[in-house]
CSV table of C-alpha atoms in Angstrom, one decimal:
chain,number,residue,atom,x,y,z
A,450,ALA,CA,-160.6,121.8,-69.4
A,451,GLN,CA,-162.6,121.5,-72.0
A,452,LYS,CA,-161.8,125.0,-74.6
A,453,ILE,CA,-163.8,126.9,-77.7
A,454,THR,CA,-161.7,128.6,-78.6
A,455,GLN,CA,-163.8,131.2,-82.0
A,456,THR,CA,-161.7,133.7,-82.9
A,457,GLN,CA,-163.2,135.6,-85.8
A,458,PRO,CA,-165.9,138.4,-83.7
A,459,GLY,CA,-167.0,139.4,-87.0
A,460,MET,CA,-167.6,138.3,-90.8
A,461,PHE,CA,-168.5,139.1,-93.9
A,462,VAL,CA,-169.8,138.0,-96.9
A,463,GLN,CA,-172.2,138.2,-99.4
A,464,GLU,CA,-175.0,136.7,-100.2
A,465,LYS,CA,-174.6,133.3,-102.8
A,466,GLU,CA,-171.6,132.8,-101.4
A,467,ALA,CA,-170.1,130.9,-99.6
A,468,VAL,CA,-168.4,131.3,-95.7
A,469,THR,CA,-166.4,129.6,-92.5
A,470,LEU,CA,-166.4,130.4,-89.9
A,471,ASP,CA,-163.5,128.7,-87.6
A,472,CYS,CA,-164.2,127.6,-84.6
A,473,THR,CA,-160.7,125.6,-82.6
A,474,TYR,CA,-160.7,123.6,-79.9
A,475,ASP,CA,-158.9,121.7,-77.2
A,476,THR,CA,-160.2,118.6,-74.9
A,477,SER,CA,-157.7,115.6,-73.1
A,478,ASP,CA,-161.2,113.7,-73.8
A,479,PRO,CA,-160.9,110.5,-76.6
A,480,SER,CA,-164.5,110.4,-76.8
A,481,TYR,CA,-166.2,114.1,-77.6
A,482,GLY,CA,-168.8,116.2,-79.6
A,483,LEU,CA,-169.2,119.1,-81.4
A,484,PHE,CA,-172.0,121.0,-82.3
A,485,TRP,CA,-173.4,124.4,-84.3
A,486,TYR,CA,-175.4,127.2,-82.7
A,487,LYS,CA,-177.7,129.7,-84.7
A,488,GLN,CA,-178.2,132.9,-83.4
A,489,PRO,CA,-180.5,135.7,-85.1
A,490,SER,CA,-181.6,138.8,-83.6
A,491,SER,CA,-184.8,137.3,-81.8
A,492,GLY,CA,-182.2,135.0,-79.6
A,493,GLU,CA,-183.3,132.1,-79.9
A,494,MET,CA,-181.0,129.2,-80.2
A,495,ILE,CA,-181.1,127.0,-83.8
A,496,PHE,CA,-178.9,124.3,-84.3
A,497,LEU,CA,-177.4,123.4,-86.8
A,498,ILE,CA,-175.4,121.3,-86.8
A,499,TYR,CA,-173.5,117.8,-85.3
A,500,GLN,CA,-169.8,116.0,-85.3
A,501,GLY,CA,-169.0,113.5,-83.2
A,502,SER,CA,-164.7,112.7,-82.5
A,503,TYR,CA,-165.2,109.4,-84.0
A,504,ASP,CA,-167.6,109.8,-87.1
A,505,GLN,CA,-166.1,108.6,-89.7
A,506,GLN,CA,-167.3,111.4,-92.5
A,507,ASN,CA,-167.5,115.1,-92.0
A,508,ALA,CA,-171.1,116.1,-91.2
A,509,THR,CA,-173.7,118.0,-92.8
A,510,GLU,CA,-176.8,119.0,-93.3
A,511,GLY,CA,-178.2,121.0,-96.1
A,512,ARG,CA,-176.7,123.9,-96.8
A,513,TYR,CA,-174.0,123.3,-93.5
A,514,SER,CA,-171.2,121.4,-93.4
A,515,LEU,CA,-168.3,120.8,-91.3
A,516,ASN,CA,-164.6,120.4,-92.5
A,517,PHE,CA,-163.4,118.7,-89.4
A,518,GLN,CA,-160.6,117.5,-88.5
A,519,LYS,CA,-159.5,116.4,-85.9
A,520,ALA,CA,-155.6,116.6,-85.6
A,521,ARG,CA,-155.4,120.4,-85.6
A,522,LYS,CA,-158.6,120.0,-83.7
A,523,SER,CA,-160.7,122.6,-85.1
A,524,ALA,CA,-164.4,122.3,-85.6
A,525,ASN,CA,-164.8,125.0,-88.7
A,526,LEU,CA,-168.8,125.9,-90.1
A,527,VAL,CA,-168.6,125.8,-93.4
A,528,ILE,CA,-172.1,127.9,-95.1
A,529,SER,CA,-172.7,127.7,-98.5
A,530,ALA,CA,-174.4,130.0,-101.1
A,531,SER,CA,-175.4,132.7,-98.4
A,532,GLN,CA,-178.8,134.2,-97.6
A,533,LEU,CA,-179.9,137.2,-96.2
A,534,GLY,CA,-181.5,135.6,-93.3
A,535,ASP,CA,-177.8,133.8,-92.7
A,536,SER,CA,-177.2,136.9,-90.7
A,537,ALA,CA,-176.3,135.9,-86.9
A,538,MET,CA,-174.3,135.1,-84.4
A,539,TYR,CA,-173.2,131.7,-84.8
A,540,PHE,CA,-171.5,128.9,-81.7
A,541,CYS,CA,-169.5,126.7,-81.3
A,542,ALA,CA,-170.3,124.5,-78.4
A,543,ILE,CA,-168.3,120.9,-76.8
A,544,LEU,CA,-169.3,118.8,-75.1
A,545,ASN,CA,-168.6,119.2,-71.1
A,546,SER,CA,-167.9,115.7,-69.8
A,547,ASN,CA,-167.0,117.1,-66.5
A,548,SER,CA,-170.7,119.7,-65.7
A,549,GLY,CA,-173.4,115.9,-67.1
A,550,TYR,CA,-174.1,116.4,-70.6
A,551,ALA,CA,-173.5,120.2,-71.0
A,552,LEU,CA,-172.1,122.7,-73.3
A,553,ASN,CA,-168.8,124.0,-73.3
A,554,PHE,CA,-169.6,127.9,-75.5
A,555,GLY,CA,-166.9,130.0,-77.6
A,556,LYS,CA,-167.7,133.7,-77.5
A,557,GLY,CA,-169.2,132.8,-81.3
A,558,THR,CA,-169.2,134.7,-84.5
A,559,SER,CA,-171.0,137.6,-85.7
A,560,LEU,CA,-172.3,137.3,-89.4
A,561,LEU,CA,-173.3,139.8,-91.5
A,562,VAL,CA,-174.6,138.6,-95.3
A,563,THR,CA,-174.6,142.0,-98.2
A,564,PRO,CA,-176.9,142.0,-100.6
B,369,ASP,CA,-193.1,120.3,-81.3
B,370,VAL,CA,-191.0,120.1,-79.1
B,371,LYS,CA,-190.9,123.5,-76.7
B,372,VAL,CA,-188.7,124.5,-73.7
B,373,THR,CA,-190.3,127.3,-72.3
B,374,GLN,CA,-188.7,130.0,-70.0
B,375,SER,CA,-191.7,132.9,-67.6
B,376,SER,CA,-190.5,136.2,-69.0
B,377,ARG,CA,-189.2,137.7,-71.9
B,378,TYR,CA,-188.3,140.7,-70.0
B,379,LEU,CA,-188.2,141.7,-66.6
B,380,VAL,CA,-187.0,144.5,-65.3
B,381,LYS,CA,-185.9,144.2,-61.2
B,382,ARG,CA,-184.1,146.7,-58.3
B,383,THR,CA,-181.7,145.8,-56.6
B,384,GLY,CA,-182.3,143.1,-53.9
B,385,GLU,CA,-185.1,142.0,-55.1
B,386,LYS,CA,-185.2,138.3,-55.3
B,387,VAL,CA,-186.1,136.9,-59.0
B,388,PHE,CA,-187.6,133.3,-60.1
B,389,LEU,CA,-186.0,133.2,-62.9
B,390,GLU,CA,-188.9,129.4,-63.9
B,391,CYS,CA,-187.6,127.2,-66.4
B,392,VAL,CA,-190.8,124.3,-68.5
B,393,GLN,CA,-190.5,121.8,-71.0
B,394,ASP,CA,-191.7,119.2,-72.5
B,395,MET,CA,-189.8,116.5,-74.0
B,396,ASP,CA,-189.6,114.6,-70.5
B,397,HIS,CA,-185.4,115.2,-70.5
B,398,GLU,CA,-183.4,114.2,-67.8
B,399,ASN,CA,-181.0,117.1,-68.0
B,400,MET,CA,-182.2,121.0,-67.5
B,401,PHE,CA,-179.4,123.9,-67.8
B,402,TRP,CA,-178.6,127.8,-66.6
B,403,TYR,CA,-176.6,130.1,-68.5
B,404,ARG,CA,-175.8,133.2,-69.0
B,405,GLN,CA,-175.3,135.2,-71.9
B,406,ASP,CA,-173.0,138.5,-72.7
B,407,PRO,CA,-171.5,139.9,-75.2
B,408,GLY,CA,-168.0,139.2,-76.3
B,409,LEU,CA,-168.1,136.5,-73.4
B,410,GLY,CA,-170.1,133.7,-75.1
B,411,LEU,CA,-173.1,131.5,-73.1
B,412,ARG,CA,-171.7,130.5,-69.8
B,413,LEU,CA,-173.0,128.2,-67.6
B,414,ILE,CA,-174.8,128.9,-64.6
B,415,TYR,CA,-176.5,126.0,-63.1
B,416,PHE,CA,-177.4,122.4,-64.3
B,417,SER,CA,-179.1,119.2,-63.3
B,418,TYR,CA,-179.0,116.5,-64.6
B,419,ASP,CA,-181.9,115.2,-61.9
B,420,VAL,CA,-185.3,116.3,-59.6
B,421,LYS,CA,-183.6,117.5,-56.3
B,422,MET,CA,-180.5,117.0,-57.5
B,423,LYS,CA,-177.9,120.1,-58.6
B,424,GLU,CA,-174.7,121.6,-59.5
B,425,LYS,CA,-172.6,123.8,-60.4
B,426,GLY,CA,-171.1,124.7,-63.5
B,427,ASP,CA,-168.7,127.6,-64.1
B,428,ILE,CA,-170.6,130.9,-62.5
B,429,PRO,CA,-172.0,130.2,-59.5
B,430,GLU,CA,-172.4,132.7,-57.5
B,431,GLY,CA,-174.5,134.9,-57.0
B,432,TYR,CA,-176.9,132.1,-58.1
B,433,SER,CA,-179.7,128.9,-56.8
B,434,VAL,CA,-181.3,126.9,-58.8
B,435,SER,CA,-184.9,124.6,-57.8
B,436,ARG,CA,-185.6,121.2,-59.3
B,437,GLU,CA,-188.5,120.2,-57.7
B,438,LYS,CA,-190.3,117.9,-60.7
B,439,LYS,CA,-188.6,117.0,-64.1
B,440,GLU,CA,-190.1,119.3,-65.5
B,441,ARG,CA,-189.0,122.4,-64.7
B,442,PHE,CA,-185.9,123.7,-63.6
B,443,SER,CA,-186.0,127.6,-61.5
B,444,LEU,CA,-183.5,130.1,-61.3
B,445,ILE,CA,-182.6,132.4,-58.3
B,446,LEU,CA,-181.4,135.5,-57.8
B,447,GLU,CA,-180.9,135.4,-54.0
B,448,SER,CA,-180.0,139.2,-54.6
B,449,ALA,CA,-180.2,140.5,-57.6
B,450,SER,CA,-177.3,142.5,-58.5
B,451,THR,CA,-176.6,145.4,-61.4
B,452,ASN,CA,-173.8,142.8,-62.9
B,453,GLN,CA,-176.5,140.3,-62.6
B,454,THR,CA,-177.9,142.2,-65.6
B,455,SER,CA,-177.9,138.9,-68.7
B,456,MET,CA,-179.7,137.7,-70.6
B,457,TYR,CA,-180.6,133.6,-69.2
B,458,LEU,CA,-181.1,131.3,-71.4
B,459,CYS,CA,-182.4,128.3,-70.4
B,460,ALA,CA,-181.8,124.1,-71.7
B,461,SER,CA,-182.8,120.7,-71.9
B,462,SER,CA,-181.4,117.1,-73.4
B,463,SER,CA,-181.8,113.8,-73.3
B,464,SER,CA,-178.9,111.8,-71.7
B,465,GLY,CA,-178.3,109.2,-74.7
B,466,THR,CA,-174.8,109.6,-76.9
B,467,GLY,CA,-174.5,111.5,-79.2
B,468,LYS,CA,-176.7,113.4,-81.3
B,469,ASP,CA,-179.0,113.1,-78.0
B,470,ASN,CA,-176.9,115.6,-76.7
B,471,GLU,CA,-178.0,118.2,-78.4
B,472,GLN,CA,-179.7,120.8,-76.8
B,473,PHE,CA,-182.8,123.1,-77.0
B,474,PHE,CA,-183.0,126.7,-76.1
B,475,GLY,CA,-185.9,128.3,-74.8
B,476,PRO,CA,-186.4,132.0,-76.0
B,477,GLY,CA,-184.6,133.5,-73.7
B,478,THR,CA,-184.9,135.5,-70.7
B,479,ARG,CA,-183.6,139.6,-71.0
B,480,LEU,CA,-183.1,140.6,-66.8
B,481,THR,CA,-182.1,144.4,-65.8
B,482,VAL,CA,-181.5,145.2,-62.4
B,483,LEU,CA,-181.1,148.3,-61.6
């Protein structure tokens, strides 16, 4: 079974600083995909970034980047130059090969950006 | 603009009532999903569907059923609502591509309270 672990229930970061949100995964599939989503207090799930297991480069999308270490089975999200609007829940997810195209989510990390 | 809509943002029902949660997507996606989100537990997959009239159980299907009569619509049914089904319900859809094409698009969520 595929599993995602997010060990940080809550994180604080000061505005304009960088922050790393941890994600480790467990899968026996040779090919897999990892997703990060943001959920603000309004509740909608917003896609941030994707990393494929065979991608040569670590994914980047604007201020978001992935520190993907395949051997360690980790896919940590790095947010650079934090903004107040980054305060939200962040979820890491892995594509579940046993459930069609469903995602297995971690329990999430709550990020609070302070002035 | 791509969109997944859910019939209600907030719903209050009584124990034993039959509850219908509706989800509609306008992206012609093959795959649709129902998740339940509870604090500290992340998102858990209830049911998914990869085609019209097809449905598969997810991780926590007990107490729920689903219906997919049209490609764009996926309904979640609580046959006899119970208080432990009080939760946030999220619908999502995705295409049957590869890699990042498996990105799931989420609806705004329905916060269901069962009294």
